[in-house]
Short mmCIF file of C-alpha atoms and ligand atoms in Angstrom, two decimals:
data_model
loop_
_atom_site.label_atom_id
_atom_site.label_comp_id
_atom_site.label_asym_id
_atom_site.label_seq_id
_atom_site.Cartn_x
_atom_site.Cartn_y
_atom_site.Cartn_z
CA MET A 1 25.61 38.07 -31.66
CA LEU A 2 22.55 39.53 -29.58
CA ILE A 3 19.49 37.23 -29.19
CA LEU A 4 16.21 39.30 -27.97
CA GLY A 5 14.35 36.20 -25.91
CA PHE A 6 10.55 36.49 -24.96
CA GLU A 7 8.72 34.46 -22.46
CA SER A 8 4.79 34.36 -22.06
CA SER A 9 3.83 31.21 -21.35
CA CYS A 10 1.91 31.50 -18.07
CA ASP A 11 2.05 33.89 -15.39
CA GLU A 12 5.52 35.83 -15.99
CA THR A 13 6.50 37.90 -18.74
CA GLY A 14 9.73 37.38 -19.28
CA VAL A 15 12.52 39.68 -22.09
CA ALA A 16 15.91 39.59 -22.13
CA LEU A 17 19.34 39.59 -24.18
CA VAL A 18 22.21 37.27 -24.52
CA GLU A 19 24.99 37.83 -26.50
CA TRP A 20 27.34 34.76 -27.65
CA THR A 21 31.07 35.24 -29.59
CA GLY A 22 32.56 32.61 -30.98
CA ASP A 23 32.30 29.18 -28.67
CA ALA A 24 32.53 31.32 -25.72
CA VAL A 25 29.29 30.17 -22.88
CA PRO A 26 26.67 33.04 -24.02
CA ARG A 27 26.28 35.74 -21.44
CA LEU A 28 23.54 37.97 -20.13
CA ARG A 29 23.31 40.94 -20.91
CA ALA A 30 20.41 42.33 -19.25
CA HIS A 31 17.18 40.87 -18.37
CA ALA A 32 13.36 42.37 -17.19
CA LEU A 33 10.32 40.20 -15.56
CA HIS A 34 7.17 40.97 -14.75
CA SER A 35 5.13 38.92 -12.71
CA GLN A 36 1.50 38.59 -12.26
CA ILE A 37 1.29 36.62 -9.35
CA GLU A 38 -0.84 39.38 -6.82
CA MET A 39 -3.07 39.71 -10.09
CA HIS A 40 -4.17 36.27 -9.95
CA GLN A 41 -4.10 35.81 -6.63
CA ALA A 42 -7.55 36.64 -5.89
CA TYR A 43 -8.50 33.69 -8.37
CA GLY A 44 -6.48 31.32 -6.01
CA GLY A 45 -4.58 30.36 -9.92
CA VAL A 46 -3.98 31.72 -13.25
CA VAL A 47 -6.74 32.91 -15.26
CA PRO A 48 -5.76 33.16 -18.87
CA GLU A 49 -7.52 35.10 -20.55
CA LEU A 50 -6.53 37.68 -17.98
CA ALA A 51 -3.18 36.72 -18.31
CA SER A 52 -2.83 37.58 -21.98
CA ARG A 53 -4.00 40.75 -21.21
CA ASP A 54 -1.39 41.64 -18.91
CA HIS A 55 1.62 40.08 -20.87
CA ILE A 56 0.27 42.90 -23.74
CA ARG A 57 0.12 45.89 -21.15
CA ARG A 58 4.13 44.09 -20.35
CA VAL A 59 5.79 43.04 -23.12
CA LEU A 60 6.94 46.46 -24.86
CA PRO A 61 8.28 48.60 -21.48
CA LEU A 62 10.08 45.26 -19.97
CA THR A 63 11.63 45.54 -23.53
CA ARG A 64 13.02 48.88 -23.03
CA SER A 65 14.26 48.40 -20.11
CA VAL A 66 16.12 45.37 -21.43
CA LEU A 67 17.61 47.69 -23.95
CA GLU A 68 18.31 50.97 -21.61
CA GLN A 69 20.10 48.63 -18.93
CA SER A 70 22.32 46.83 -21.50
CA ASP A 71 22.97 50.07 -23.49
CA CYS A 72 21.95 48.29 -27.20
CA SER A 73 19.26 49.71 -29.32
CA LEU A 74 16.51 47.35 -31.73
CA SER A 75 19.25 47.58 -34.27
CA GLN A 76 21.82 45.89 -33.01
CA VAL A 77 19.61 42.90 -31.84
CA ASP A 78 20.35 39.77 -34.94
CA VAL A 79 18.18 37.43 -33.33
CA VAL A 80 14.55 37.13 -31.81
CA ALA A 81 13.72 34.72 -29.88
CA TYR A 82 10.39 33.53 -28.21
CA THR A 83 8.79 31.00 -26.11
CA ARG A 84 6.52 29.00 -28.47
CA GLY A 85 5.30 26.17 -26.17
CA PRO A 86 4.33 24.17 -24.24
CA GLY A 87 1.54 27.02 -22.12
CA LEU A 88 -1.31 28.86 -21.86
CA ALA A 89 -2.49 29.27 -26.17
CA GLY A 90 -3.49 33.06 -25.70
CA ALA A 91 -0.44 34.14 -23.47
CA LEU A 92 2.13 31.92 -26.04
CA LEU A 93 0.58 33.95 -28.80
CA VAL A 94 1.44 36.98 -27.14
CA GLY A 95 5.31 37.15 -27.04
CA SER A 96 5.53 35.05 -30.48
CA GLY A 97 2.95 38.06 -31.71
CA VAL A 98 5.23 40.88 -31.09
CA ALA A 99 8.42 38.74 -31.16
CA CYS A 100 7.22 37.75 -35.21
CA ALA A 101 5.80 41.44 -35.67
CA LEU A 102 9.48 43.07 -34.21
CA ALA A 103 11.48 40.78 -36.26
CA ALA A 104 9.70 41.49 -39.23
CA ALA A 105 10.23 45.58 -38.64
CA LEU A 106 14.09 44.95 -37.84
CA LYS A 107 14.24 42.83 -40.99
CA LYS A 108 16.01 40.38 -38.54
CA PRO A 109 15.22 36.32 -38.21
CA VAL A 110 13.24 34.27 -35.82
CA LEU A 111 13.32 31.55 -33.93
CA GLY A 112 10.70 29.59 -32.05
CA ILE A 113 11.77 27.88 -28.19
CA HIS A 114 10.66 25.19 -26.38
CA HIS A 115 10.36 26.83 -22.85
CA LEU A 116 11.60 23.33 -20.97
CA GLU A 117 14.75 23.38 -23.07
CA GLY A 118 14.88 27.24 -21.48
CA HIS A 119 14.70 26.24 -18.29
CA LEU A 120 16.85 22.68 -18.57
CA LEU A 121 19.67 25.52 -20.26
CA SER A 122 19.19 27.92 -17.68
CA PRO A 123 22.01 26.69 -15.48
CA PHE A 124 24.19 27.40 -17.98
CA LEU A 125 23.45 31.00 -17.23
CA SER A 126 24.99 30.16 -13.53
CA ALA A 127 28.54 31.32 -12.14
CA ASP A 128 28.61 27.60 -12.13
CA PRO A 129 27.84 26.07 -15.82
CA PRO A 130 27.48 22.53 -16.30
CA GLN A 131 29.03 20.60 -19.18
CA PHE A 132 27.53 17.24 -20.92
CA PRO A 133 26.10 15.23 -20.54
CA PHE A 134 24.25 14.93 -17.08
CA VAL A 135 20.94 13.81 -16.34
CA ALA A 136 18.32 16.81 -16.02
CA LEU A 137 15.38 16.77 -12.98
CA LEU A 138 13.30 19.57 -14.90
CA VAL A 139 10.62 20.08 -11.83
CA SER A 140 8.40 22.72 -12.94
CA GLY A 141 5.02 23.62 -12.28
CA GLY A 142 3.32 21.84 -15.11
CA HIS A 143 6.27 19.05 -15.29
CA THR A 144 8.60 16.19 -13.95
CA GLN A 145 10.84 14.52 -15.90
CA LEU A 146 14.88 13.14 -15.79
CA MET A 147 16.46 13.29 -18.88
CA ARG A 148 19.48 12.20 -20.31
CA VAL A 149 20.68 15.17 -21.92
CA ASP A 150 24.30 14.38 -23.58
CA ALA A 151 24.01 17.99 -25.93
CA VAL A 152 22.16 20.77 -26.87
CA GLY A 153 18.58 19.15 -28.66
CA SER A 154 20.44 16.02 -27.72
CA TYR A 155 16.93 14.92 -24.82
CA ALA A 156 16.17 11.60 -24.06
CA LEU A 157 13.61 11.28 -21.39
CA LEU A 158 14.19 8.31 -18.75
CA GLY A 159 11.13 8.68 -16.66
CA GLU A 160 8.33 10.81 -15.81
CA SER A 161 5.27 11.75 -14.32
CA ILE A 162 2.20 9.89 -14.98
CA ASP A 163 -0.02 11.78 -13.05
CA ASP A 164 0.72 15.29 -10.93
CA ALA A 165 3.47 17.37 -11.18
CA ALA A 166 5.81 17.82 -7.96
CA GLY A 167 5.63 21.40 -9.04
CA GLU A 168 1.51 21.05 -9.04
CA ALA A 169 1.74 18.63 -5.73
CA PHE A 170 3.67 21.61 -4.18
CA ASP A 171 0.43 23.88 -5.55
CA LYS A 172 -2.46 21.31 -4.81
CA SER A 173 -1.56 20.42 -1.42
CA ALA A 174 -1.06 24.32 -0.49
CA LYS A 175 -4.12 24.63 -1.64
CA LEU A 176 -5.54 22.63 0.37
CA LEU A 177 -3.94 23.67 3.31
CA GLY A 178 -5.47 26.70 3.02
CA LEU A 179 -2.33 28.78 1.40
CA PRO A 180 -2.21 31.26 -0.73
CA TYR A 181 -1.95 30.73 -4.35
CA PRO A 182 1.46 30.16 -6.04
CA GLY A 183 0.94 27.60 -3.31
CA GLY A 184 4.72 25.89 -3.72
CA PRO A 185 6.68 28.53 -1.76
CA ALA A 186 4.34 29.57 0.61
CA LEU A 187 4.29 25.71 1.43
CA ALA A 188 8.16 25.35 1.48
CA ARG A 189 7.61 28.73 4.29
CA LEU A 190 5.60 27.28 5.94
CA ALA A 191 7.40 23.88 6.44
CA GLU A 192 10.68 25.66 7.28
CA GLN A 193 8.83 25.94 11.03
CA GLY A 194 7.85 22.30 11.38
CA ASP A 195 8.41 18.95 11.27
CA PRO A 196 9.14 16.46 8.56
CA SER A 197 8.34 13.07 10.12
CA ALA A 198 4.91 14.02 12.18
CA PHE A 199 2.71 13.15 9.37
CA LYS A 200 3.71 9.57 7.15
CA LEU A 201 2.95 10.33 4.22
CA PRO A 202 3.12 7.93 0.61
CA ARG A 203 6.02 8.15 -1.79
CA PRO A 204 4.02 7.04 -4.83
CA LEU A 205 6.04 4.95 -6.97
CA LEU A 206 9.67 4.69 -4.64
CA HIS A 207 9.80 1.60 -4.95
CA SER A 208 8.85 0.60 -8.78
CA GLY A 209 11.88 -0.20 -10.04
CA ASN A 210 11.33 2.46 -13.18
CA LEU A 211 12.43 6.61 -13.07
CA ASP A 212 7.84 7.57 -13.19
CA PHE A 213 6.69 9.71 -10.45
CA SER A 214 2.62 9.81 -9.55
CA PHE A 215 2.22 12.62 -7.24
CA SER A 216 -1.56 12.34 -7.36
CA GLY A 217 -2.23 10.43 -4.19
CA LEU A 218 0.03 12.32 -1.99
CA LYS A 219 -3.02 15.56 -2.46
CA THR A 220 -5.08 12.51 -1.81
CA ALA A 221 -3.17 11.74 1.25
CA VAL A 222 -2.25 15.60 2.49
CA LEU A 223 -6.74 15.67 1.86
CA THR A 224 -7.57 13.01 4.33
CA GLN A 225 -4.60 14.07 6.76
CA ALA A 226 -5.86 17.97 6.71
CA LYS A 227 -10.12 16.63 6.80
CA LYS A 228 -8.83 14.10 10.13
CA LEU A 229 -6.88 16.77 12.22
CA GLY A 230 -10.27 18.96 11.68
CA GLU A 231 -10.13 21.79 13.79
CA GLN A 232 -6.83 21.18 14.78
CA LEU A 233 -5.13 21.70 11.04
CA SER A 234 -4.32 25.61 11.77
CA ALA A 235 -2.33 24.27 15.01
CA ARG A 236 -0.70 21.54 13.04
CA GLN A 237 -0.08 23.40 9.87
CA ALA A 238 3.57 23.12 9.58
CA ASP A 239 4.10 19.81 10.56
CA LEU A 240 1.44 18.87 7.73
CA ALA A 241 3.19 21.35 5.27
CA ALA A 242 7.07 19.47 6.35
CA SER A 243 5.73 16.28 5.74
CA THR A 244 4.39 16.70 1.94
CA GLN A 245 7.57 18.76 1.67
CA ALA A 246 9.55 15.84 3.09
CA ALA A 247 7.30 13.09 0.86
CA ILE A 248 8.07 15.39 -2.42
CA VAL A 249 11.64 16.01 -2.09
CA GLU A 250 12.15 12.49 -1.08
CA VAL A 251 11.04 10.94 -4.07
CA LEU A 252 13.12 13.54 -6.30
CA VAL A 253 15.88 13.03 -4.83
CA LYS A 254 16.04 9.31 -4.78
CA LYS A 255 15.17 9.05 -8.22
CA SER A 256 17.15 11.31 -9.61
CA LEU A 257 20.65 8.91 -7.91
CA ALA A 258 18.43 5.88 -9.46
CA ALA A 259 19.22 7.76 -12.85
CA LEU A 260 22.72 8.71 -12.38
CA ALA A 261 23.05 4.90 -11.26
CA GLN A 262 21.34 3.77 -14.55
CA THR A 263 22.47 6.27 -16.69
CA GLY A 264 26.57 6.60 -15.18
CA LEU A 265 26.81 10.13 -15.61
CA ARG A 266 27.67 11.12 -12.42
CA ARG A 267 26.99 15.44 -13.11
CA LEU A 268 22.90 16.71 -12.08
CA VAL A 269 21.43 19.43 -13.08
CA VAL A 270 18.27 20.48 -12.40
CA ALA A 271 16.11 23.04 -13.47
CA GLY A 272 12.26 24.36 -13.44
CA GLY A 273 10.35 26.50 -10.57
CA VAL A 274 10.79 23.41 -7.68
CA GLY A 275 14.90 23.55 -8.40
CA ALA A 276 13.93 26.62 -6.25
CA ASN A 277 13.14 24.51 -3.12
CA ARG A 278 15.40 25.04 -0.38
CA SER A 279 15.38 21.41 0.97
CA LEU A 280 15.35 20.54 -2.49
CA ARG A 281 18.84 21.52 -3.37
CA GLU A 282 20.39 20.90 0.60
CA GLN A 283 19.17 17.36 0.05
CA LEU A 284 20.23 16.66 -3.10
CA ASN A 285 23.70 17.89 -2.36
CA ALA A 286 24.14 15.83 0.40
CA ALA A 287 23.02 12.53 -1.05
CA CYS A 288 24.76 13.79 -4.38
CA ASN A 289 27.83 13.99 -2.59
CA LYS A 290 27.94 10.91 -0.90
CA VAL A 291 28.46 9.59 -4.37
CA GLY A 292 30.57 12.11 -5.69
CA VAL A 293 28.70 13.60 -8.28
CA ARG A 294 28.65 17.32 -8.41
CA VAL A 295 24.75 19.23 -8.86
CA HIS A 296 24.35 22.62 -11.00
CA TYR A 297 20.91 24.84 -10.72
CA PRO A 298 19.77 28.25 -11.71
CA GLU A 299 20.59 30.77 -10.40
CA LEU A 300 17.62 31.47 -7.88
CA ASP A 301 15.76 34.44 -9.08
CA LEU A 302 16.45 32.49 -12.56
CA CYS A 303 14.40 28.52 -12.08
CA THR A 304 10.76 30.09 -12.32
CA ASP A 305 9.77 31.79 -15.96
CA ASN A 306 12.25 34.40 -17.09
CA GLY A 307 13.25 35.27 -20.70
CA ALA A 308 16.90 35.25 -19.83
CA MET A 309 16.42 31.21 -20.16
CA ILE A 310 14.65 31.31 -23.43
CA ALA A 311 17.24 33.88 -25.03
CA MET A 312 20.46 31.68 -23.52
CA ALA A 313 18.33 28.33 -25.18
CA ALA A 314 18.30 29.93 -28.65
CA ALA A 315 21.92 31.07 -28.45
CA MET A 316 22.57 27.26 -27.27
CA ARG A 317 20.83 26.21 -30.45
CA LEU A 318 21.96 29.16 -32.50
CA GLN A 319 26.16 28.25 -31.99
CA SER A 320 26.33 24.67 -31.36
CA GLY A 321 23.95 24.62 -35.25
CA VAL A 322 21.42 22.60 -33.81
CA ALA A 323 18.77 25.03 -35.18
CA GLN A 324 18.77 27.87 -37.92
CA PRO A 325 16.76 31.11 -37.52
CA ASN A 326 14.30 31.94 -40.27
CA ASN A 327 13.10 34.48 -41.80
CA ASP A 328 8.99 33.32 -41.94
CA TYR A 329 7.48 35.10 -39.29
CA SER A 330 4.00 33.66 -39.70
CA PHE A 331 3.63 31.64 -36.59
CA ASP A 332 2.26 29.05 -35.12
CA VAL A 333 2.20 28.36 -30.84
CA LYS A 334 2.24 24.87 -29.86
CA PRO A 335 -0.11 24.81 -26.52
CA ARG A 336 1.09 20.97 -26.24
CA TRP A 337 4.34 19.58 -27.15
CA PRO A 338 6.62 17.11 -25.28
CA LEU A 339 10.57 18.29 -25.03
CA GLN A 340 11.21 14.30 -27.26
CA GLN A 341 9.42 15.82 -30.31
CA LEU A 342 11.73 19.23 -29.99
CA ALA A 343 15.18 16.21 -29.99
CA ALA A 344 13.74 14.05 -33.19
CA ASN A 345 12.50 17.53 -35.30
CA PRO A 346 14.66 20.15 -34.84
CA VAL A 347 13.36 23.70 -35.10
O1 KG4 B 1 9.09 25.88 -13.89
P1 KG4 B 1 7.80 27.32 -13.03
O2 KG4 B 1 7.91 28.64 -13.23
O3 KG4 B 1 6.60 27.47 -14.51
C1 KG4 B 1 6.61 26.28 -15.15
O4 KG4 B 1 7.32 26.42 -16.26
O5 KG4 B 1 5.50 25.71 -15.15
O6 KG4 B 1 7.54 26.60 -12.36
C2 KG4 B 1 5.90 26.94 -11.27
C3 KG4 B 1 6.61 26.11 -10.03
C4 KG4 B 1 4.92 26.27 -9.61
O7 KG4 B 1 4.55 24.94 -9.23
C5 KG4 B 1 5.49 26.35 -8.24
O8 KG4 B 1 4.70 26.21 -6.78
C6 KG4 B 1 6.97 25.99 -8.25
O9 KG4 B 1 7.57 25.81 -9.40
N1 KG4 B 1 7.75 26.73 -7.23
C7 KG4 B 1 8.36 26.14 -5.72
C8 KG4 B 1 9.29 27.12 -4.76
N2 KG4 B 1 9.46 28.16 -6.45
C9 KG4 B 1 9.01 27.69 -6.90
N3 KG4 B 1 7.64 24.74 -5.22
C10 KG4 B 1 8.38 24.57 -4.16
N4 KG4 B 1 9.10 25.38 -3.66
C11 KG4 B 1 9.80 26.83 -4.42
N5 KG4 B 1 10.50 26.99 -3.35
ZN1 ZN B 2 8.56 26.72 -17.03
#
């Protein structure tokens, strides 16, 4: 079974081809990605209208590239999958429109996929895929969630951010430090040269007794510290970046361990853009090693948005029987779509 997947929820256009046979873990045949980072950089953030227009420009050349790389033709594709939400409405409409038009022309079925389920299942594309059940730490630009995952489509929310996501905390703090968009990777790079204990920053909700997160206070503390430093900020920028990263990472690591203790599960899966953070990986590995828990990550290039995770999620939903593809080519997108709703109402 060959699945062609489209991702266009934000500022990356991704297309991929995933193949599965019988019960074997689906495998990636090819993927192609275009990041709009450079285009949005001048504005300091994603401009939705520009994002949609760029998805239109990129999606077909990327599709051709995927077919060429995998030596496949469109007629061999069995199912077309696309990101149905959450994300920017206009950007989602491009991928959904192209996927449904293509499927209709090929007379092949379509399957709409939840973007976060794509992230959640992306570690199954790695050389060291996890096994169910596991605790998932989902850390993307817009979401920070701990979930109990028992099988494909069985996602129970254990805790989540009550305000900013961890990725947002990285991005907003980076902006306050004068770093270019996208702030997360830039802050992480700068932090490598700084002292993580230089500034005492808050660890919000660390001792709250539940598995929720809050990161908006951290951003305010970074702003206060930056103002206090005034002209000295440029000399202490790396220290402040390292201290900010340390605060975010410590909360993510401790809450993940608390989730593992609460559920009694021995496996942790990390997914989403912040999962590419080196310090988070090092500290999670060290902490989990101590308590005999295995940690799984997506390959570094599949941590941030991509088409491979969408094609993979579609393959795993079909393989497990959780979803059926359909021939209804009328589509709607879901810019706001909690993952728990997907678990209750499989599409
Ligand atoms: O999962 P993703 O690509 O997009 C969403 O679905 O939101 O995640 C993007 C987020 C951004 O906030 C970005 O700054 C952050 O992931 N990010 C990182 C790193 N790489 C990406 N944050 C910290 N360290 C990194 N190395
Ligand atoms: Zn994402």
